[in-house]
């Protein structure tokens, strides 16, 4: 059975026009509505009554009742992660947006074996679940779920299961990093360094390396005497002495970090932010007093859910030929770790 997009292409109309015509919307001329309905009849297209009812409730401004389930495939870190972590905020976004569209959410363990994938496939099919979200868990899965993908509409965040061609939503890491770098320049900082985890440098491992790309581009535009190489490592896997050697060699006056955990290294070296060095977070923890970017992770999680619902609504099941990627701007938050070195013009 063709979907609405295929019907629109067949008739040479936009999908919006076809959608409105099938609802007999008064903004569409009667001749066009009749043409669309005739095309739908000849092609065998049938609107999904459940989806049509849901969308009508949304258009009327009524909050729909939960009528179906979106499965969230999650690793173990989802349950173990702290309340305000990136993982939990993304998950909250999945839940809230699903409810807005009239869906429940249910967590299923991310399968790691073929037998587990087959069992999950059987359960989802028997329950009529077509919407899937591959949740971010802070770790890249070693194996991809081996599901009958033609049955599902799926989406995920930017750096999960990168090998799988599905829709994604993400905080705009490149734009956020550029914003942070420019804020530092604007406030009079001239030697700007960055700390990134090792995995963020290797896109082939399935991780987004937009932080690195943006920093290198900004760094390249500075005089050579101010260019500082990237420090790779985190407090969880790197000795403080290596960071200390990098700091003493390059003498940065400002540091861009992801979560601000490097402040523990600075304290171990009897340094403080902001007295000795400016510090900016690219993924600022919401309960911290750091200066930096709020990644809007709840909105990112909600957008992932929107991508799934969009494909369900338009009967677009299966892996897309041209996956979509939606980037969400972060928000700059003033904190206590970045004073101006000169007046901001």
mmCIF file of C-alpha atoms in Angstrom:
data_model
loop_
_atom_site.group_PDB
_atom_site.id
_atom_site.type_symbol
_atom_site.label_atom_id
_atom_site.label_comp_id
_atom_site.label_asym_id
_atom_site.label_seq_id
_atom_site.Cartn_x
_atom_site.Cartn_y
_atom_site.Cartn_z
ATOM 1 C CA UNK A 1 0.000 0.000 0.000
ATOM 2 C CA UNK A 2 1.481 3.424 -0.941
ATOM 3 C CA UNK A 3 2.028 6.030 1.738
ATOM 4 C CA UNK A 4 0.950 9.658 1.667
ATOM 5 C CA UNK A 5 4.298 10.893 0.374
ATOM 6 C CA UNK A 6 4.201 8.454 -2.549
ATOM 7 C CA UNK A 7 0.639 9.543 -3.341
ATOM 8 C CA UNK A 8 1.727 13.199 -3.349
ATOM 9 C CA UNK A 9 4.617 12.449 -5.719
ATOM 10 C CA UNK A 10 2.295 10.485 -8.009
ATOM 11 C CA UNK A 11 -0.131 13.424 -8.215
ATOM 12 C CA UNK A 12 2.574 16.081 -8.489
ATOM 13 C CA UNK A 13 1.400 17.812 -5.322
ATOM 14 C CA UNK A 14 3.015 18.641 -1.992
ATOM 15 C CA UNK A 15 2.437 16.251 0.896
ATOM 16 C CA UNK A 16 0.792 19.104 2.840
ATOM 17 C CA UNK A 17 -1.733 19.637 0.039
ATOM 18 C CA UNK A 18 -2.529 15.920 -0.118
ATOM 19 C CA UNK A 19 -2.907 15.709 3.677
ATOM 20 C CA UNK A 20 -5.313 18.652 3.720
ATOM 21 C CA UNK A 21 -7.250 17.374 0.727
ATOM 22 C CA UNK A 22 -7.784 13.992 2.400
ATOM 23 C CA UNK A 23 -9.243 15.885 5.377
ATOM 24 C CA UNK A 24 -11.462 17.937 3.033
ATOM 25 C CA UNK A 25 -9.804 21.104 4.322
ATOM 26 C CA UNK A 26 -11.576 24.227 2.940
ATOM 27 C CA UNK A 27 -8.248 25.809 1.944
ATOM 28 C CA UNK A 28 -7.896 23.201 -0.832
ATOM 29 C CA UNK A 29 -10.035 23.760 -3.963
ATOM 30 C CA UNK A 30 -12.827 21.241 -4.474
ATOM 31 C CA UNK A 31 -11.336 20.075 -7.800
ATOM 32 C CA UNK A 32 -8.011 19.330 -6.112
ATOM 33 C CA UNK A 33 -9.689 17.450 -3.270
ATOM 34 C CA UNK A 34 -11.623 15.299 -5.721
ATOM 35 C CA UNK A 35 -8.455 14.612 -7.689
ATOM 36 C CA UNK A 36 -6.590 13.546 -4.544
ATOM 37 C CA UNK A 37 -9.389 11.266 -3.364
ATOM 38 C CA UNK A 38 -9.605 9.667 -6.806
ATOM 39 C CA UNK A 39 -5.830 9.164 -6.865
ATOM 40 C CA UNK A 40 -5.978 7.593 -3.429
ATOM 41 C CA UNK A 41 -8.747 5.240 -4.544
ATOM 42 C CA UNK A 42 -6.908 4.132 -7.700
ATOM 43 C CA UNK A 43 -3.575 3.610 -5.921
ATOM 44 C CA UNK A 44 -5.087 1.743 -2.964
ATOM 45 C CA UNK A 45 -4.044 4.357 -0.398
ATOM 46 C CA UNK A 46 -6.036 4.183 2.836
ATOM 47 C CA UNK A 47 -5.483 6.676 5.688
ATOM 48 C CA UNK A 48 -4.793 5.009 9.017
ATOM 49 C CA UNK A 49 -7.943 5.850 11.029
ATOM 50 C CA UNK A 50 -6.059 5.710 14.318
ATOM 51 C CA UNK A 51 -3.422 8.158 13.092
ATOM 52 C CA UNK A 52 -6.056 10.390 11.464
ATOM 53 C CA UNK A 53 -7.999 10.576 14.732
ATOM 54 C CA UNK A 54 -4.824 11.367 16.669
ATOM 55 C CA UNK A 55 -3.761 14.170 14.328
ATOM 56 C CA UNK A 56 -7.248 15.676 14.375
ATOM 57 C CA UNK A 57 -7.100 15.890 18.191
ATOM 58 C CA UNK A 58 -3.696 17.589 17.975
ATOM 59 C CA UNK A 59 -4.924 20.083 15.359
ATOM 60 C CA UNK A 60 -7.881 20.988 17.601
ATOM 61 C CA UNK A 61 -5.541 21.684 20.512
ATOM 62 C CA UNK A 62 -6.786 18.749 22.576
ATOM 63 C CA UNK A 63 -4.233 16.606 24.367
ATOM 64 C CA UNK A 64 -4.757 13.095 22.980
ATOM 65 C CA UNK A 65 -5.095 10.047 25.167
ATOM 66 C CA UNK A 66 -2.290 7.506 24.966
ATOM 67 C CA UNK A 67 -3.329 4.965 22.359
ATOM 68 C CA UNK A 68 -0.174 3.114 21.371
ATOM 69 C CA UNK A 69 3.385 2.469 22.489
ATOM 70 C CA UNK A 70 6.765 3.735 21.348
ATOM 71 C CA UNK A 71 9.538 1.353 22.377
ATOM 72 C CA UNK A 72 12.721 2.839 23.814
ATOM 73 C CA UNK A 73 15.674 0.505 23.331
ATOM 74 C CA UNK A 74 18.096 1.382 26.116
ATOM 75 C CA UNK A 75 21.377 0.164 27.536
ATOM 76 C CA UNK A 76 21.985 -0.417 31.234
ATOM 77 C CA UNK A 77 23.287 3.125 31.795
ATOM 78 C CA UNK A 78 19.787 4.587 31.478
ATOM 79 C CA UNK A 79 18.744 3.184 34.863
ATOM 80 C CA UNK A 80 22.093 3.898 36.539
ATOM 81 C CA UNK A 81 22.598 7.482 35.352
ATOM 82 C CA UNK A 82 22.017 10.476 37.681
ATOM 83 C CA UNK A 83 18.749 12.400 37.499
ATOM 84 C CA UNK A 84 20.085 15.485 35.691
ATOM 85 C CA UNK A 85 22.491 13.669 33.363
ATOM 86 C CA UNK A 86 22.359 14.016 29.582
ATOM 87 C CA UNK A 87 20.980 10.466 29.411
ATOM 88 C CA UNK A 88 18.068 11.210 31.722
ATOM 89 C CA UNK A 89 17.223 14.558 30.119
ATOM 90 C CA UNK A 90 17.081 12.967 26.665
ATOM 91 C CA UNK A 91 14.855 10.223 28.056
ATOM 92 C CA UNK A 92 12.581 12.807 29.669
ATOM 93 C CA UNK A 93 12.254 14.473 26.267
ATOM 94 C CA UNK A 94 11.260 11.150 24.666
ATOM 95 C CA UNK A 95 8.575 10.612 27.310
ATOM 96 C CA UNK A 96 7.092 14.097 27.330
ATOM 97 C CA UNK A 97 6.835 14.385 23.545
ATOM 98 C CA UNK A 98 5.339 10.910 23.212
ATOM 99 C CA UNK A 99 2.580 11.872 25.645
ATOM 100 C CA UNK A 100 1.901 15.066 23.697
ATOM 101 C CA UNK A 101 1.255 12.938 20.611
ATOM 102 C CA UNK A 102 -0.852 10.402 22.497
ATOM 103 C CA UNK A 103 1.721 7.612 22.863
ATOM 104 C CA UNK A 104 3.008 5.706 25.844
ATOM 105 C CA UNK A 105 6.695 4.824 26.114
ATOM 106 C CA UNK A 106 8.132 1.545 27.329
ATOM 107 C CA UNK A 107 11.774 0.641 27.865
ATOM 108 C CA UNK A 108 13.135 -2.556 26.322
ATOM 109 C CA UNK A 109 16.716 -3.798 26.897
ATOM 110 C CA UNK A 110 18.964 -3.137 23.929
ATOM 111 C CA UNK A 111 19.668 -6.592 22.477
ATOM 112 C CA UNK A 112 23.308 -7.639 22.207
ATOM 113 C CA UNK A 113 22.810 -11.130 20.732
ATOM 114 C CA UNK A 114 20.997 -12.403 17.664
ATOM 115 C CA UNK A 115 18.685 -14.500 19.838
ATOM 116 C CA UNK A 116 17.766 -11.391 21.890
ATOM 117 C CA UNK A 117 17.093 -9.393 18.707
ATOM 118 C CA UNK A 118 14.793 -12.111 17.405
ATOM 119 C CA UNK A 119 12.886 -12.278 20.687
ATOM 120 C CA UNK A 120 12.522 -8.482 20.789
ATOM 121 C CA UNK A 121 11.367 -8.497 17.159
ATOM 122 C CA UNK A 122 8.722 -11.099 18.030
ATOM 123 C CA UNK A 123 7.460 -9.178 21.063
ATOM 124 C CA UNK A 124 7.238 -5.839 19.248
ATOM 125 C CA UNK A 125 5.449 -7.387 16.271
ATOM 126 C CA UNK A 126 2.976 -9.308 18.414
ATOM 127 C CA UNK A 127 2.109 -6.128 20.325
ATOM 128 C CA UNK A 128 1.769 -4.017 17.190
ATOM 129 C CA UNK A 129 4.556 -1.618 18.192
ATOM 130 C CA UNK A 130 5.965 0.188 15.160
ATOM 131 C CA UNK A 131 7.766 3.146 16.765
ATOM 132 C CA UNK A 132 11.337 2.697 18.067
ATOM 133 C CA UNK A 133 13.760 5.076 19.759
ATOM 134 C CA UNK A 134 17.357 3.944 20.183
ATOM 135 C CA UNK A 135 18.186 5.729 23.424
ATOM 136 C CA UNK A 136 21.510 7.355 24.214
ATOM 137 C CA UNK A 137 23.210 5.570 27.089
ATOM 138 C CA UNK A 138 26.660 7.148 27.151
ATOM 139 C CA UNK A 139 28.246 4.168 25.459
ATOM 140 C CA UNK A 140 28.241 3.118 21.835
ATOM 141 C CA UNK A 141 26.661 -0.352 21.415
ATOM 142 C CA UNK A 142 29.121 -2.966 20.178
ATOM 143 C CA UNK A 143 26.448 -4.613 18.030
ATOM 144 C CA UNK A 144 23.365 -3.219 16.317
ATOM 145 C CA UNK A 145 19.906 -4.679 16.951
ATOM 146 C CA UNK A 146 19.124 -7.138 14.167
ATOM 147 C CA UNK A 147 15.454 -6.416 13.687
ATOM 148 C CA UNK A 148 13.052 -6.676 10.766
ATOM 149 C CA UNK A 149 13.444 -2.952 10.138
ATOM 150 C CA UNK A 150 10.689 -2.816 7.502
ATOM 151 C CA UNK A 151 8.220 -3.076 10.403
ATOM 152 C CA UNK A 152 9.415 0.002 12.258
ATOM 153 C CA UNK A 153 9.773 3.769 12.236
ATOM 154 C CA UNK A 154 12.959 4.506 14.175
ATOM 155 C CA UNK A 155 15.109 7.444 15.261
ATOM 156 C CA UNK A 156 17.947 8.172 17.656
ATOM 157 C CA UNK A 157 20.325 10.873 18.880
ATOM 158 C CA UNK A 158 23.328 11.844 16.801
ATOM 159 C CA UNK A 159 26.038 9.472 17.974
ATOM 160 C CA UNK A 160 24.103 6.263 18.657
ATOM 161 C CA UNK A 161 24.424 3.359 16.213
ATOM 162 C CA UNK A 162 25.971 5.608 13.599
ATOM 163 C CA UNK A 163 26.110 2.737 11.102
ATOM 164 C CA UNK A 164 22.322 2.470 11.029
ATOM 165 C CA UNK A 165 20.621 4.726 8.422
ATOM 166 C CA UNK A 166 17.831 6.211 10.572
ATOM 167 C CA UNK A 167 16.637 9.715 11.447
ATOM 168 C CA UNK A 168 18.540 11.571 14.171
ATOM 169 C CA UNK A 169 18.314 14.658 16.335
ATOM 170 C CA UNK A 170 21.190 16.278 18.136
ATOM 171 C CA UNK A 171 22.373 19.370 19.872
ATOM 172 C CA UNK A 172 24.306 21.410 17.295
ATOM 173 C CA UNK A 173 27.763 20.642 18.652
ATOM 174 C CA UNK A 174 29.595 22.545 15.929
ATOM 175 C CA UNK A 175 27.575 25.728 16.353
ATOM 176 C CA UNK A 176 27.770 25.496 20.156
ATOM 177 C CA UNK A 177 31.563 25.105 20.112
ATOM 178 C CA UNK A 178 31.962 28.051 17.757
ATOM 179 C CA UNK A 179 29.727 30.137 20.047
ATOM 180 C CA UNK A 180 31.841 29.228 23.087
ATOM 181 C CA UNK A 181 35.108 30.060 21.294
ATOM 182 C CA UNK A 182 33.780 33.416 20.093
ATOM 183 C CA UNK A 183 32.488 34.292 23.577
ATOM 184 C CA UNK A 184 35.993 33.724 24.920
ATOM 185 C CA UNK A 185 37.548 35.935 22.245
ATOM 186 C CA UNK A 186 34.936 38.602 22.922
ATOM 187 C CA UNK A 187 35.876 38.670 26.614
ATOM 188 C CA UNK A 188 39.576 39.108 25.950
ATOM 189 C CA UNK A 189 40.914 35.547 26.129
ATOM 190 C CA UNK A 190 43.641 34.832 23.582
ATOM 191 C CA UNK A 191 45.013 31.351 24.322
ATOM 192 C CA UNK A 192 42.035 29.032 24.180
ATOM 193 C CA UNK A 193 42.470 25.297 24.752
ATOM 194 C CA UNK A 194 39.997 22.436 24.679
ATOM 195 C CA UNK A 195 39.723 19.068 26.441
ATOM 196 C CA UNK A 196 37.898 16.285 24.618
ATOM 197 C CA UNK A 197 37.491 12.565 25.309
ATOM 198 C CA UNK A 198 39.498 10.303 23.030
ATOM 199 C CA UNK A 199 36.420 8.793 21.372
ATOM 200 C CA UNK A 200 35.215 12.196 20.133
ATOM 201 C CA UNK A 201 38.189 12.354 17.753
ATOM 202 C CA UNK A 202 37.188 9.218 15.844
ATOM 203 C CA UNK A 203 34.005 9.464 13.790
ATOM 204 C CA UNK A 204 34.675 5.940 12.501
ATOM 205 C CA UNK A 205 33.867 4.674 15.994
ATOM 206 C CA UNK A 206 30.348 6.016 15.651
ATOM 207 C CA UNK A 207 30.821 9.248 17.573
ATOM 208 C CA UNK A 208 30.110 12.767 16.427
ATOM 209 C CA UNK A 209 33.374 14.737 16.060
ATOM 210 C CA UNK A 210 31.725 18.144 15.489
ATOM 211 C CA UNK A 211 33.316 19.559 18.679
ATOM 212 C CA UNK A 212 36.749 18.805 17.256
ATOM 213 C CA UNK A 213 35.937 20.172 13.798
ATOM 214 C CA UNK A 214 34.593 23.453 15.155
ATOM 215 C CA UNK A 215 37.506 23.972 17.535
ATOM 216 C CA UNK A 216 40.112 23.296 14.848
ATOM 217 C CA UNK A 217 38.386 25.745 12.495
ATOM 218 C CA UNK A 218 38.328 28.474 15.166
ATOM 219 C CA UNK A 219 41.892 27.709 16.237
ATOM 220 C CA UNK A 220 43.119 27.862 12.632
ATOM 221 C CA UNK A 221 41.898 31.456 12.288
ATOM 222 C CA UNK A 222 44.104 32.608 15.194
ATOM 223 C CA UNK A 223 47.744 33.704 14.841
ATOM 224 C CA UNK A 224 50.056 30.697 14.965
ATOM 225 C CA UNK A 225 51.488 31.812 18.288
ATOM 226 C CA UNK A 226 48.011 31.437 19.839
ATOM 227 C CA UNK A 227 47.080 28.075 18.378
ATOM 228 C CA UNK A 228 46.884 25.325 20.992
ATOM 229 C CA UNK A 229 46.597 21.594 20.202
ATOM 230 C CA UNK A 230 43.638 19.604 21.520
ATOM 231 C CA UNK A 231 44.093 17.797 24.824
ATOM 232 C CA UNK A 232 42.514 14.350 24.718
ATOM 233 C CA UNK A 233 41.457 12.545 27.850
ATOM 234 C CA UNK A 234 39.086 12.734 30.794
ATOM 235 C CA UNK A 235 39.402 12.574 34.570
ATOM 236 C CA UNK A 236 38.121 8.990 34.330
ATOM 237 C CA UNK A 237 40.882 7.629 32.083
ATOM 238 C CA UNK A 238 43.815 10.077 32.165
ATOM 239 C CA UNK A 239 46.421 10.912 34.787
ATOM 240 C CA UNK A 240 46.471 14.507 36.002
ATOM 241 C CA UNK A 241 50.208 14.671 35.231
ATOM 242 C CA UNK A 242 49.539 14.437 31.490
ATOM 243 C CA UNK A 243 47.101 17.321 31.671
ATOM 244 C CA UNK A 244 49.587 19.249 33.821
ATOM 245 C CA UNK A 245 52.333 18.788 31.209
ATOM 246 C CA UNK A 246 50.000 19.980 28.438
ATOM 247 C CA UNK A 247 48.945 23.000 30.514
ATOM 248 C CA UNK A 248 52.531 24.003 31.334
ATOM 249 C CA UNK A 249 53.618 23.569 27.712
ATOM 250 C CA UNK A 250 50.827 25.638 26.111
ATOM 251 C CA UNK A 251 49.715 27.944 28.965
ATOM 252 C CA UNK A 252 46.066 28.410 27.995
ATOM 253 C CA UNK A 253 44.209 31.295 29.599
ATOM 254 C CA UNK A 254 40.822 29.653 28.886
ATOM 255 C CA UNK A 255 39.609 26.081 28.694
ATOM 256 C CA UNK A 256 36.647 24.660 26.758
ATOM 257 C CA UNK A 257 35.365 21.393 28.239
ATOM 258 C CA UNK A 258 32.329 19.171 27.862
ATOM 259 C CA UNK A 259 30.985 18.842 31.427
ATOM 260 C CA UNK A 260 33.555 20.864 33.389
ATOM 261 C CA UNK A 261 34.974 17.819 35.161
ATOM 262 C CA UNK A 262 38.483 19.069 34.382
ATOM 263 C CA UNK A 263 38.083 21.554 37.216
ATOM 264 C CA UNK A 264 39.255 18.682 39.447
ATOM 265 C CA UNK A 265 42.582 18.676 37.576
ATOM 266 C CA UNK A 266 42.881 22.444 37.991
ATOM 267 C CA UNK A 267 42.245 22.173 41.734
ATOM 268 C CA UNK A 268 44.882 19.431 42.009
ATOM 269 C CA UNK A 269 47.326 21.909 40.409
ATOM 270 C CA UNK A 270 46.279 24.682 42.849
ATOM 271 C CA UNK A 271 44.542 26.574 40.046
ATOM 272 C CA UNK A 272 40.993 27.871 40.044
ATOM 273 C CA UNK A 273 38.391 29.031 37.571
ATOM 274 C CA UNK A 274 37.909 31.925 37.142
ATOM 275 C CA UNK A 275 40.898 33.358 39.059
ATOM 276 C CA UNK A 276 43.630 31.572 37.081
ATOM 277 C CA UNK A 277 41.816 30.382 33.959
ATOM 278 C CA UNK A 278 38.444 30.868 32.278
ATOM 279 C CA UNK A 279 36.319 27.751 31.914
ATOM 280 C CA UNK A 280 33.393 27.071 29.568
ATOM 281 C CA UNK A 281 31.247 23.911 29.296
ATOM 282 C CA UNK A 282 29.817 22.710 25.989
ATOM 283 C CA UNK A 283 27.294 20.495 27.811
ATOM 284 C CA UNK A 284 26.758 22.468 30.984
ATOM 285 C CA UNK A 285 25.305 20.393 33.842
ATOM 286 C CA UNK A 286 22.010 22.069 34.832
ATOM 287 C CA UNK A 287 22.829 21.998 38.554
ATOM 288 C CA UNK A 288 26.285 23.606 38.202
ATOM 289 C CA UNK A 289 27.433 27.234 38.381
ATOM 290 C CA UNK A 290 29.667 26.861 35.312
ATOM 291 C CA UNK A 291 29.479 29.217 32.364
ATOM 292 C CA UNK A 292 28.609 27.509 29.109
ATOM 293 C CA UNK A 293 26.049 25.948 26.797
ATOM 294 C CA UNK A 294 22.812 24.279 27.867
ATOM 295 C CA UNK A 295 22.436 21.692 25.102
ATOM 296 C CA UNK A 296 18.641 21.631 25.372
ATOM 297 C CA UNK A 297 18.762 17.860 25.750
ATOM 298 C CA UNK A 298 15.097 17.578 26.754
ATOM 299 C CA UNK A 299 14.168 19.244 23.474
ATOM 300 C CA UNK A 300 16.620 17.021 21.587
ATOM 301 C CA UNK A 301 14.973 13.945 23.107
ATOM 302 C CA UNK A 302 11.551 15.302 22.189
ATOM 303 C CA UNK A 303 12.655 15.898 18.606
ATOM 304 C CA UNK A 304 13.821 12.279 18.318
ATOM 305 C CA UNK A 305 10.302 11.241 19.296
ATOM 306 C CA UNK A 306 8.806 13.701 16.777
ATOM 307 C CA UNK A 307 10.833 12.066 14.005
ATOM 308 C CA UNK A 308 9.433 8.653 14.942
ATOM 309 C CA UNK A 309 5.840 9.896 15.126
ATOM 310 C CA UNK A 310 6.231 11.691 11.791
ATOM 311 C CA UNK A 311 7.195 8.452 10.077
ATOM 312 C CA UNK A 312 4.390 6.509 11.761
ATOM 313 C CA UNK A 313 1.870 9.181 10.758
ATOM 314 C CA UNK A 314 2.984 9.077 7.113
ATOM 315 C CA UNK A 315 3.237 5.270 7.064
ATOM 316 C CA UNK A 316 6.968 5.483 6.359
ATOM 317 C CA UNK A 317 8.183 2.285 7.966
ATOM 318 C CA UNK A 318 11.598 0.814 7.279
ATOM 319 C CA UNK A 319 15.086 2.301 6.981
ATOM 320 C CA UNK A 320 14.983 5.529 4.946
ATOM 321 C CA UNK A 321 17.057 6.014 1.814
ATOM 322 C CA UNK A 322 17.910 9.573 2.909
ATOM 323 C CA UNK A 323 17.811 9.817 6.714
ATOM 324 C CA UNK A 324 17.033 13.188 8.275
ATOM 325 C CA UNK A 325 19.175 14.917 10.874
ATOM 326 C CA UNK A 326 17.769 17.751 12.985
ATOM 327 C CA UNK A 327 20.171 20.025 14.902
ATOM 328 C CA UNK A 328 19.004 21.930 17.994
ATOM 329 C CA UNK A 329 20.749 25.144 19.075
ATOM 330 C CA UNK A 330 22.085 25.320 22.600
ATOM 331 C CA UNK A 331 21.507 28.252 24.979
ATOM 332 C CA UNK A 332 24.334 30.312 26.480
ATOM 333 C CA UNK A 333 24.192 30.387 30.301
ATOM 334 C CA UNK A 334 26.236 32.838 32.358
ATOM 335 C CA UNK A 335 27.978 31.312 35.347
ATOM 336 C CA UNK A 336 30.857 32.031 37.689
ATOM 337 C CA UNK A 337 33.751 30.537 35.703
ATOM 338 C CA UNK A 338 34.219 33.119 32.935
ATOM 339 C CA UNK A 339 34.850 36.748 33.891
ATOM 340 C CA UNK A 340 35.687 39.270 31.189
ATOM 341 C CA UNK A 341 39.304 40.240 30.841
ATOM 342 C CA UNK A 342 38.257 43.433 29.074
ATOM 343 C CA UNK A 343 34.900 45.217 28.616
ATOM 344 C CA UNK A 344 32.562 43.431 26.201
ATOM 345 C CA UNK A 345 31.978 45.733 23.244
#
